[in-house]
C-alpha cells in the first residue's frame, strides 16, 4: 500500500489534467457568479449573465472564436451538415399571413399536395397567422424529427383544407447554379462549404462535362466558407500531381499538410474563379492554391481575409465553443488573415468600409503590403496578408449602394415582388420555357414598375427619387426576382449573369486563351 501511494505521488505530474492530490482553487469569475446568485439585490438570469461573461472573454481573442448558445446550436450544425428535417417549403410573411412562396420538388410538402400561393393558418393546432408570428417561431413549429407528421390547415383561394405532411430530410444545397453559358463554357456557383458540398460540386461538374465542358467559371463571390476538408477536395479536382493545397499550424496543433491525392476531373481545362469582399475562409483556401500554382485566373475584388481555422467543442449544457486553433497558409506560405488588433467590430467593418474608401471602385486604391510579396512558379507577384488580390479587378456596381436601394433590400421587397408578380401572372411559366429565353425576351412594363412603386410606398420608400443608375440596377433586380420565383437560384443567376460585368470579363479572358 505504501509503495502504491508513493508511486501515485511520483506519477502525479505525468497525468494530464488535475494531479492526484490537487485541489482546484476557485477562480474569481466563478466566485463573482456565485456572489451575484446568492447576494445580489434583484433577481438575475444567471445563465444569460454567464453567456455574457463568456462573450466578453472571447472578445479578447480573435473575431472568429465564438460561443454558440444551446438554442442556436442545432441551426449551426444543420448548416454544417447541409440538411435538416422539415416539410420542404420556402415561406414569406405578408399582411400577418404565412404564404408558401415555393415548394421543394419531390419534398414532403410537394408529395402531400402543398402548392405555391397556399396560406398556412395552423400547424398541429399552433396558429401561423397574426401579428405575433415571425420566421423563427414558424421554423420551430414546422421542423421536427424525421418521419413525424404535421397537420396543416391551409387556405387556397377561398377554400380551407387540412393537409398532413410527413417531415423528412431537406437539403441545404451549396450549389446555387450550374449550367452551360455557351457550347464549351460552364458556370458553377457555390454559396458555402458544408459536409455535402464536394458531392454536390462533383455532380454539377460531371453534368457539365457531359454537355461539352472545356472551360469553367467558378463563382465563389459571397461564399463565406465552411468545412475546410470539402474545399480541399474540390481544389484537388483542379490541381495535378501531389501539389500542396494548404497547410495549417497552431501553438497546440502540429503542422498539417493538405495535398492532392488523386487525378482530378478538371486538371487541364481553362479556369476562372470569381471573388469579392464576401469570399472568405475555405473559399480563400481554394483561390489561394489555384493562384499560387498558376492554375486559374482570379477575377473580381479582394477577398475577405480570413486565414484562421476553428474547431467546435461541445459543452456540458448543449452549447458549443468554436475556437480558433490554427492558421492556414497557401502553398507558397502566404497567410491571408487580416489584422484584428482593433477589435471585432472594426474587423468586420473593414470589408464594408472598402466601399467608402473607394477600394471596391478602383484597382489603384488596393493597398498591398510590399513586405509580403511572394512569387508563383511562373514568376507572378502575389501578396500575403489582408485577403487575396485578384488578377483582374472589377469595380462594385455603384447602383446598389444608395440608401433607397439598401432600404428595399432590408424590407425584402425584391423577393416579395417576384412572388406577387407570379400570383398575378401564373401563365408566365408557360410563356417562357427556360431562364435563358426569359433573360433574352422578358421586359418589365410600365404597369409592372408602377406595381412595385406601390409596394415600396406601402413601406414608406419612394423609388421615384432614385437616380438613373439606381433605377437601372433595380430594374434588373426585379427581373431576376421573377426568375428566382420561376426557376429558383439556378434561374436567378442565369438571368443575372447576362448583365454581370464580372462574368462578362471572365468570358472575355477565357475566349482569349
XYZ file of C-alpha atoms in Angstrom:
513
model
C 0.000 0.000 0.000
C 2.821 2.384 0.939
C 4.593 1.589 -2.354
C 1.381 2.297 -4.278
C 0.877 5.687 -2.606
C 4.492 6.604 -3.298
C 4.221 5.670 -6.987
C 0.967 7.577 -7.330
C 2.556 10.665 -5.794
C 5.560 10.421 -8.155
C 3.271 9.991 -11.192
C 1.055 12.985 -10.422
C 2.943 15.306 -12.773
C 2.751 12.778 -15.600
C -1.047 12.580 -15.514
C -2.757 15.085 -17.861
C -5.303 17.399 -16.280
C -5.678 17.552 -12.499
C -2.996 15.984 -10.311
C -3.747 13.136 -7.926
C -3.646 15.283 -4.784
C -4.621 18.538 -6.490
C -7.478 20.628 -5.127
C -8.563 23.218 -7.656
C -8.628 26.814 -6.492
C -11.834 28.593 -7.399
C -11.384 31.325 -9.973
C -12.621 34.908 -9.354
C -15.058 34.533 -12.286
C -16.861 31.667 -10.564
C -16.701 33.405 -7.192
C -18.317 36.530 -8.647
C -21.044 34.487 -10.365
C -21.822 32.722 -7.080
C -21.918 36.009 -5.150
C -24.307 37.562 -7.679
C -26.519 34.496 -7.462
C -26.662 34.490 -3.649
C -26.226 38.139 -2.644
C -27.444 40.448 -5.440
C -30.335 42.816 -4.632
C -32.574 41.736 -7.560
C -33.375 38.548 -9.416
C -30.856 37.810 -12.180
C -30.956 35.332 -15.046
C -27.660 33.702 -14.160
C -27.489 31.746 -17.441
C -27.708 34.907 -19.547
C -25.137 36.525 -17.297
C -22.812 33.573 -17.805
C -23.271 33.812 -21.585
C -22.354 37.497 -21.423
C -19.232 36.691 -19.413
C -18.177 34.093 -21.978
C -18.720 36.538 -24.850
C -16.616 39.163 -23.051
C -13.828 36.633 -22.563
C -13.831 35.597 -26.220
C -13.820 39.232 -27.353
C -10.203 39.363 -26.149
C -9.258 36.639 -28.644
C -9.814 36.705 -32.413
C -13.151 37.630 -34.084
C -13.810 34.043 -35.208
C -13.664 32.353 -31.794
C -17.327 32.358 -30.797
C -19.675 30.866 -28.225
C -22.799 29.174 -29.625
C -25.699 29.063 -27.123
C -27.655 25.807 -26.901
C -30.721 27.377 -28.547
C -28.686 28.223 -31.680
C -26.523 25.114 -31.904
C -28.949 22.958 -33.871
C -29.260 25.509 -36.669
C -25.475 25.974 -36.787
C -24.941 22.211 -37.004
C -27.580 21.937 -39.738
C -25.661 24.450 -41.833
C -22.503 22.379 -41.430
C -24.300 19.102 -42.152
C -26.065 20.592 -45.182
C -29.545 19.341 -44.230
C -32.349 19.431 -41.665
C -35.704 17.723 -41.095
C -38.774 19.660 -42.116
C -41.599 19.928 -44.647
C -39.731 21.434 -47.617
C -41.217 24.853 -48.312
C -39.952 28.397 -48.703
C -42.287 30.826 -46.997
C -42.828 34.534 -46.505
C -44.972 36.528 -44.099
C -47.218 39.121 -45.761
C -50.012 41.027 -44.019
C -49.670 38.809 -40.926
C -50.182 35.655 -43.033
C -47.760 32.856 -43.906
C -47.550 32.374 -47.685
C -45.929 29.409 -49.414
C -43.508 31.058 -51.840
C -42.110 27.824 -53.210
C -42.344 24.077 -52.678
C -39.276 21.841 -52.866
C -39.759 19.468 -55.780
C -40.254 15.881 -54.586
C -40.070 17.081 -50.967
C -42.604 16.252 -48.227
C -44.960 19.180 -48.963
C -44.761 18.563 -52.710
C -45.807 14.937 -52.200
C -48.614 15.965 -49.847
C -50.092 18.447 -52.333
C -49.000 21.829 -50.917
C -48.806 24.466 -53.661
C -47.138 27.828 -54.186
C -49.589 30.509 -53.060
C -51.172 28.465 -50.258
C -51.617 30.285 -46.937
C -50.937 28.405 -43.688
C -53.383 29.081 -40.847
C -52.345 26.409 -38.336
C -49.879 23.542 -37.882
C -50.770 20.876 -35.315
C -53.040 23.420 -33.669
C -50.374 26.165 -33.458
C -51.532 29.420 -35.121
C -49.483 30.531 -38.125
C -51.172 33.856 -38.761
C -51.455 37.098 -36.841
C -49.085 39.831 -35.715
C -47.146 37.593 -33.316
C -45.788 35.173 -35.927
C -42.168 35.500 -37.035
C -39.704 33.426 -39.024
C -38.063 31.742 -36.023
C -41.347 30.657 -34.437
C -42.614 29.279 -37.754
C -39.434 27.240 -38.215
C -39.683 25.768 -34.728
C -43.262 24.660 -35.428
C -42.722 23.237 -38.915
C -39.411 21.465 -38.265
C -39.199 18.242 -36.291
C -37.919 14.700 -36.252
C -37.785 12.609 -39.401
C -40.990 10.659 -40.014
C -43.135 12.791 -37.696
C -46.366 14.199 -39.104
C -47.749 17.735 -39.048
C -51.377 18.563 -39.856
C -51.522 21.911 -41.645
C -54.697 23.951 -42.003
C -54.392 25.968 -45.200
C -56.491 28.313 -47.259
C -56.263 28.003 -51.049
C -58.219 30.730 -52.763
C -61.400 30.723 -50.681
C -61.280 27.060 -49.668
C -59.964 25.799 -46.333
C -58.479 22.324 -46.018
C -56.193 20.298 -43.771
C -53.191 18.526 -45.295
C -50.973 16.081 -43.423
C -47.265 16.343 -44.226
C -44.646 13.836 -43.044
C -41.337 15.507 -42.227
C -38.220 14.304 -43.991
C -34.655 15.386 -44.726
C -34.442 18.743 -46.525
C -31.114 19.551 -48.204
C -29.412 22.912 -47.679
C -27.741 22.930 -51.063
C -24.337 24.502 -51.633
C -24.591 24.784 -55.425
C -26.677 27.829 -56.341
C -26.346 27.344 -60.077
C -24.698 25.028 -62.582
C -25.269 25.491 -66.319
C -23.557 25.944 -69.687
C -23.147 29.577 -70.717
C -22.167 28.529 -74.249
C -21.259 25.309 -76.029
C -17.905 24.921 -74.224
C -18.075 27.199 -71.143
C -19.709 26.139 -67.901
C -20.626 28.071 -64.764
C -20.818 26.780 -61.184
C -21.622 28.929 -58.161
C -21.135 27.775 -54.556
C -22.684 29.590 -51.598
C -20.901 27.717 -48.746
C -18.896 24.616 -47.827
C -20.971 22.098 -45.876
C -20.338 18.383 -45.444
C -22.276 17.796 -48.691
C -20.564 20.428 -50.850
C -17.958 18.248 -52.563
C -20.591 15.667 -53.546
C -22.865 18.402 -54.941
C -19.975 20.043 -56.771
C -18.926 16.779 -58.419
C -22.471 16.074 -59.569
C -22.550 19.527 -61.171
C -19.092 19.188 -62.741
C -19.845 15.748 -64.189
C -23.162 17.030 -65.540
C -21.438 19.911 -67.329
C -18.733 17.635 -68.744
C -21.453 15.571 -70.382
C -22.620 18.787 -72.078
C -19.197 19.529 -73.547
C -17.441 21.469 -70.766
C -13.988 22.718 -71.778
C -13.760 25.995 -69.818
C -15.186 26.785 -66.384
C -16.233 29.916 -64.488
C -16.174 29.007 -60.793
C -18.082 31.659 -58.823
C -17.146 31.993 -55.138
C -18.417 35.548 -54.636
C -20.159 35.923 -51.302
C -19.086 32.435 -50.194
C -18.148 32.812 -46.518
C -16.504 29.380 -46.267
C -17.292 26.422 -44.025
C -15.824 22.933 -43.858
C -12.116 23.053 -44.794
C -11.897 19.415 -45.920
C -14.611 19.985 -48.547
C -12.665 22.910 -50.025
C -9.509 20.785 -50.160
C -11.354 18.008 -52.018
C -12.628 20.485 -54.624
C -9.177 22.057 -55.088
C -7.840 18.543 -55.737
C -10.101 18.302 -58.793
C -8.259 21.249 -60.386
C -4.625 20.521 -59.437
C -2.410 17.683 -60.662
C 0.248 15.523 -59.029
C 0.680 15.716 -55.258
C 0.702 19.518 -55.124
C 0.300 21.174 -51.751
C -3.153 22.772 -51.401
C -2.766 24.345 -47.960
C -1.209 23.689 -44.583
C -2.304 24.555 -41.047
C -0.329 25.110 -37.869
C -1.074 26.442 -34.378
C 0.561 26.729 -30.971
C -1.071 23.486 -29.789
C -1.661 21.958 -33.246
C 1.232 20.458 -35.241
C 1.717 21.378 -38.865
C -0.662 19.503 -41.152
C -0.332 19.483 -44.938
C -3.251 19.005 -47.314
C -2.061 17.660 -50.683
C -3.621 16.402 -53.899
C -4.327 12.679 -53.614
C -5.859 11.659 -56.924
C -6.322 12.570 -60.552
C -8.757 15.468 -60.743
C -11.721 15.752 -63.092
C -10.739 19.228 -64.363
C -6.951 19.484 -64.244
C -6.456 20.732 -67.820
C -9.413 22.935 -68.814
C -9.238 26.727 -68.712
C -10.393 28.006 -65.306
C -11.536 31.395 -63.982
C -12.531 31.965 -60.343
C -14.684 34.928 -59.280
C -14.142 36.592 -55.896
C -15.246 39.608 -53.885
C -15.109 41.033 -50.356
C -17.552 38.328 -49.188
C -15.287 35.473 -50.306
C -13.766 34.063 -47.130
C -12.100 31.182 -45.308
C -12.489 27.849 -47.164
C -13.160 29.805 -50.380
C -9.839 31.580 -49.910
C -8.102 28.217 -49.446
C -9.192 27.227 -52.960
C -8.398 30.593 -54.527
C -5.005 30.800 -52.803
C -3.984 27.339 -54.007
C -5.135 27.937 -57.585
C -3.427 31.330 -57.741
C -0.181 30.079 -56.191
C 0.074 27.239 -58.711
C -0.867 29.487 -61.690
C -3.832 27.185 -62.290
C -6.616 29.786 -62.503
C -7.222 33.429 -63.318
C -8.841 35.266 -60.396
C -11.333 37.993 -61.359
C -13.279 40.346 -59.110
C -12.289 42.100 -55.894
C -10.016 41.422 -52.917
C -11.266 38.600 -50.716
C -12.341 38.993 -47.085
C -9.063 37.887 -45.495
C -9.816 35.064 -43.050
C -6.897 32.703 -42.554
C -7.870 31.160 -39.209
C -9.093 27.607 -38.591
C -11.746 26.830 -35.960
C -12.671 23.617 -34.195
C -16.023 23.158 -32.466
C -16.124 21.851 -28.888
C -19.436 20.703 -27.417
C -20.088 21.858 -23.841
C -21.988 20.201 -20.998
C -25.154 22.315 -21.340
C -25.532 21.501 -25.080
C -23.921 24.777 -26.108
C -20.635 24.843 -28.016
C -17.400 26.782 -28.352
C -15.998 27.369 -31.820
C -12.361 28.132 -31.037
C -9.562 29.178 -33.367
C -6.863 26.512 -33.115
C -4.599 27.201 -36.119
C -3.766 29.395 -39.073
C -3.799 28.143 -42.623
C -1.307 29.101 -45.317
C -1.327 28.933 -49.105
C 1.161 26.632 -50.901
C 3.674 29.496 -51.239
C 3.444 30.205 -47.489
C 1.054 33.162 -47.603
C -1.152 33.943 -44.618
C -4.104 35.956 -45.865
C -5.518 36.775 -42.412
C -6.324 40.448 -41.860
C -5.305 42.193 -38.669
C -7.872 42.173 -35.856
C -5.781 44.282 -33.472
C -8.517 46.949 -33.274
C -11.209 44.541 -32.119
C -14.003 42.537 -33.698
C -16.239 45.496 -34.581
C -13.532 47.253 -36.592
C -12.505 43.930 -38.127
C -15.922 43.232 -39.620
C -16.496 46.848 -40.599
C -13.301 46.827 -42.685
C -14.955 44.915 -45.534
C -17.872 47.353 -45.592
C -15.513 50.309 -45.386
C -13.876 49.262 -48.641
C -16.880 50.868 -50.355
C -16.251 54.155 -48.571
C -12.503 54.284 -49.173
C -13.028 53.617 -52.902
C -11.158 50.296 -52.957
C -14.156 48.484 -54.420
C -14.386 51.014 -57.235
C -10.786 51.444 -58.452
C -7.947 48.947 -58.656
C -5.395 51.672 -57.889
C -6.772 52.069 -54.356
C -5.955 48.489 -53.319
C -3.148 48.596 -50.780
C -0.794 45.617 -50.997
C 1.866 45.053 -48.358
C 5.161 45.153 -50.276
C 6.864 43.287 -47.421
C 4.645 40.274 -48.090
C 5.311 39.663 -51.765
C 5.541 36.063 -52.966
C 6.281 34.592 -56.399
C 4.356 31.839 -58.158
C 6.200 29.235 -60.295
C 5.642 31.464 -63.337
C 7.138 34.463 -61.527
C 3.867 36.305 -60.971
C 3.667 38.515 -57.868
C 1.093 37.533 -55.240
C 0.537 39.126 -51.860
C 0.091 37.881 -48.310
C -1.993 39.466 -45.563
C -5.396 41.080 -45.887
C -7.079 38.714 -48.321
C -6.242 37.593 -51.856
C -5.854 40.210 -54.582
C -7.440 39.202 -57.919
C -5.540 39.105 -61.198
C -8.218 41.308 -62.812
C -10.065 43.909 -60.757
C -13.783 44.529 -61.351
C -15.363 47.511 -59.560
C -18.535 47.162 -57.489
C -21.822 48.282 -59.040
C -22.460 51.718 -57.538
C -26.134 51.414 -58.490
C -26.748 49.202 -55.461
C -25.087 51.489 -52.915
C -27.755 54.156 -52.399
C -29.776 54.365 -49.185
C -33.022 53.810 -51.108
C -31.778 50.524 -52.577
C -30.492 49.479 -49.143
C -33.956 50.030 -47.630
C -35.544 47.945 -50.386
C -33.184 45.068 -49.572
C -33.759 45.348 -45.828
C -37.526 45.179 -46.324
C -37.202 42.126 -48.603
C -39.229 43.833 -51.305
C -37.363 42.260 -54.229
C -38.195 38.673 -53.235
C -41.736 39.775 -52.373
C -42.098 41.270 -55.843
C -41.181 38.061 -57.672
C -43.745 36.085 -55.641
C -46.535 38.641 -56.060
C -45.822 39.011 -59.776
C -46.171 35.250 -60.177
C -49.508 35.200 -58.326
C -50.836 37.891 -60.683
C -49.305 36.271 -63.805
C -49.277 32.477 -63.277
C -49.222 31.797 -67.042
C -45.730 33.309 -67.350
C -44.173 29.884 -66.786
C -45.880 28.698 -69.973
C -44.786 31.767 -71.933
C -41.116 31.372 -71.064
C -39.973 27.749 -71.035
C -36.396 28.400 -69.852
C -34.493 31.002 -67.873
C -32.345 31.725 -70.939
C -35.438 32.513 -73.026
C -36.780 34.684 -70.207
C -33.471 36.564 -69.875
C -33.373 37.382 -73.580
C -37.048 38.239 -74.137
C -38.781 39.440 -70.975
C -39.188 43.174 -70.351
C -40.948 44.856 -67.444
C -43.890 47.028 -68.474
C -44.827 50.428 -67.092
C -47.657 48.761 -65.147
C -45.161 46.299 -63.624
C -42.999 49.195 -62.473
C -45.971 51.083 -61.005
C -46.975 47.964 -59.097
C -43.542 47.903 -57.469
C -43.777 51.634 -56.746
C -46.979 50.897 -54.831
C -45.323 48.079 -52.876
C -42.455 50.391 -51.966
C -44.697 53.280 -50.891
C -46.535 50.895 -48.542
C -43.168 50.575 -46.747
C -42.508 54.332 -46.939
C -39.909 54.019 -49.717
C -40.233 56.375 -52.684
C -38.445 54.832 -55.672
C -39.190 57.908 -57.778
C -36.288 59.730 -56.118
C -33.701 57.131 -57.189
C -31.121 58.226 -59.761
C -30.888 56.630 -63.201
C -28.102 54.203 -62.224
C -30.063 53.041 -59.182
C -33.228 52.613 -61.219
C -31.375 50.537 -63.810
C -29.964 48.315 -61.073
C -33.420 47.985 -59.521
C -34.977 47.149 -62.894
C -32.509 44.286 -63.391
C -33.121 43.112 -59.820
C -36.892 42.968 -60.322
C -36.384 40.855 -63.422
C -34.070 38.443 -61.598
C -36.567 38.300 -58.712
C -39.185 36.934 -61.101
C -36.639 34.472 -62.498
C -35.865 33.209 -58.978
C -39.552 32.654 -58.312
C -39.885 30.618 -61.508
C -36.601 28.664 -61.590
C -35.122 29.197 -58.120
C -31.436 30.128 -57.734
C -30.455 28.447 -60.994
C -32.714 30.781 -62.974
C -31.806 33.787 -60.873
C -28.092 33.509 -61.648
C -28.623 32.538 -65.260
C -30.608 35.741 -65.805
C -28.387 37.950 -63.642
C -25.186 36.747 -65.322
C -26.409 38.066 -68.676
C -25.552 41.601 -67.493
C -22.899 40.801 -64.871
C -19.681 42.666 -65.763
C -17.538 40.193 -63.786
C -18.950 37.228 -65.707
C -18.507 39.143 -68.960
C -14.847 39.750 -68.113
C -14.430 36.056 -67.284
C -15.822 35.104 -70.695
C -13.509 37.614 -72.361
C -10.470 36.130 -70.591
C -11.476 32.544 -71.406
C -12.118 33.307 -75.074
C -8.719 34.964 -75.405
C -6.947 31.734 -74.398
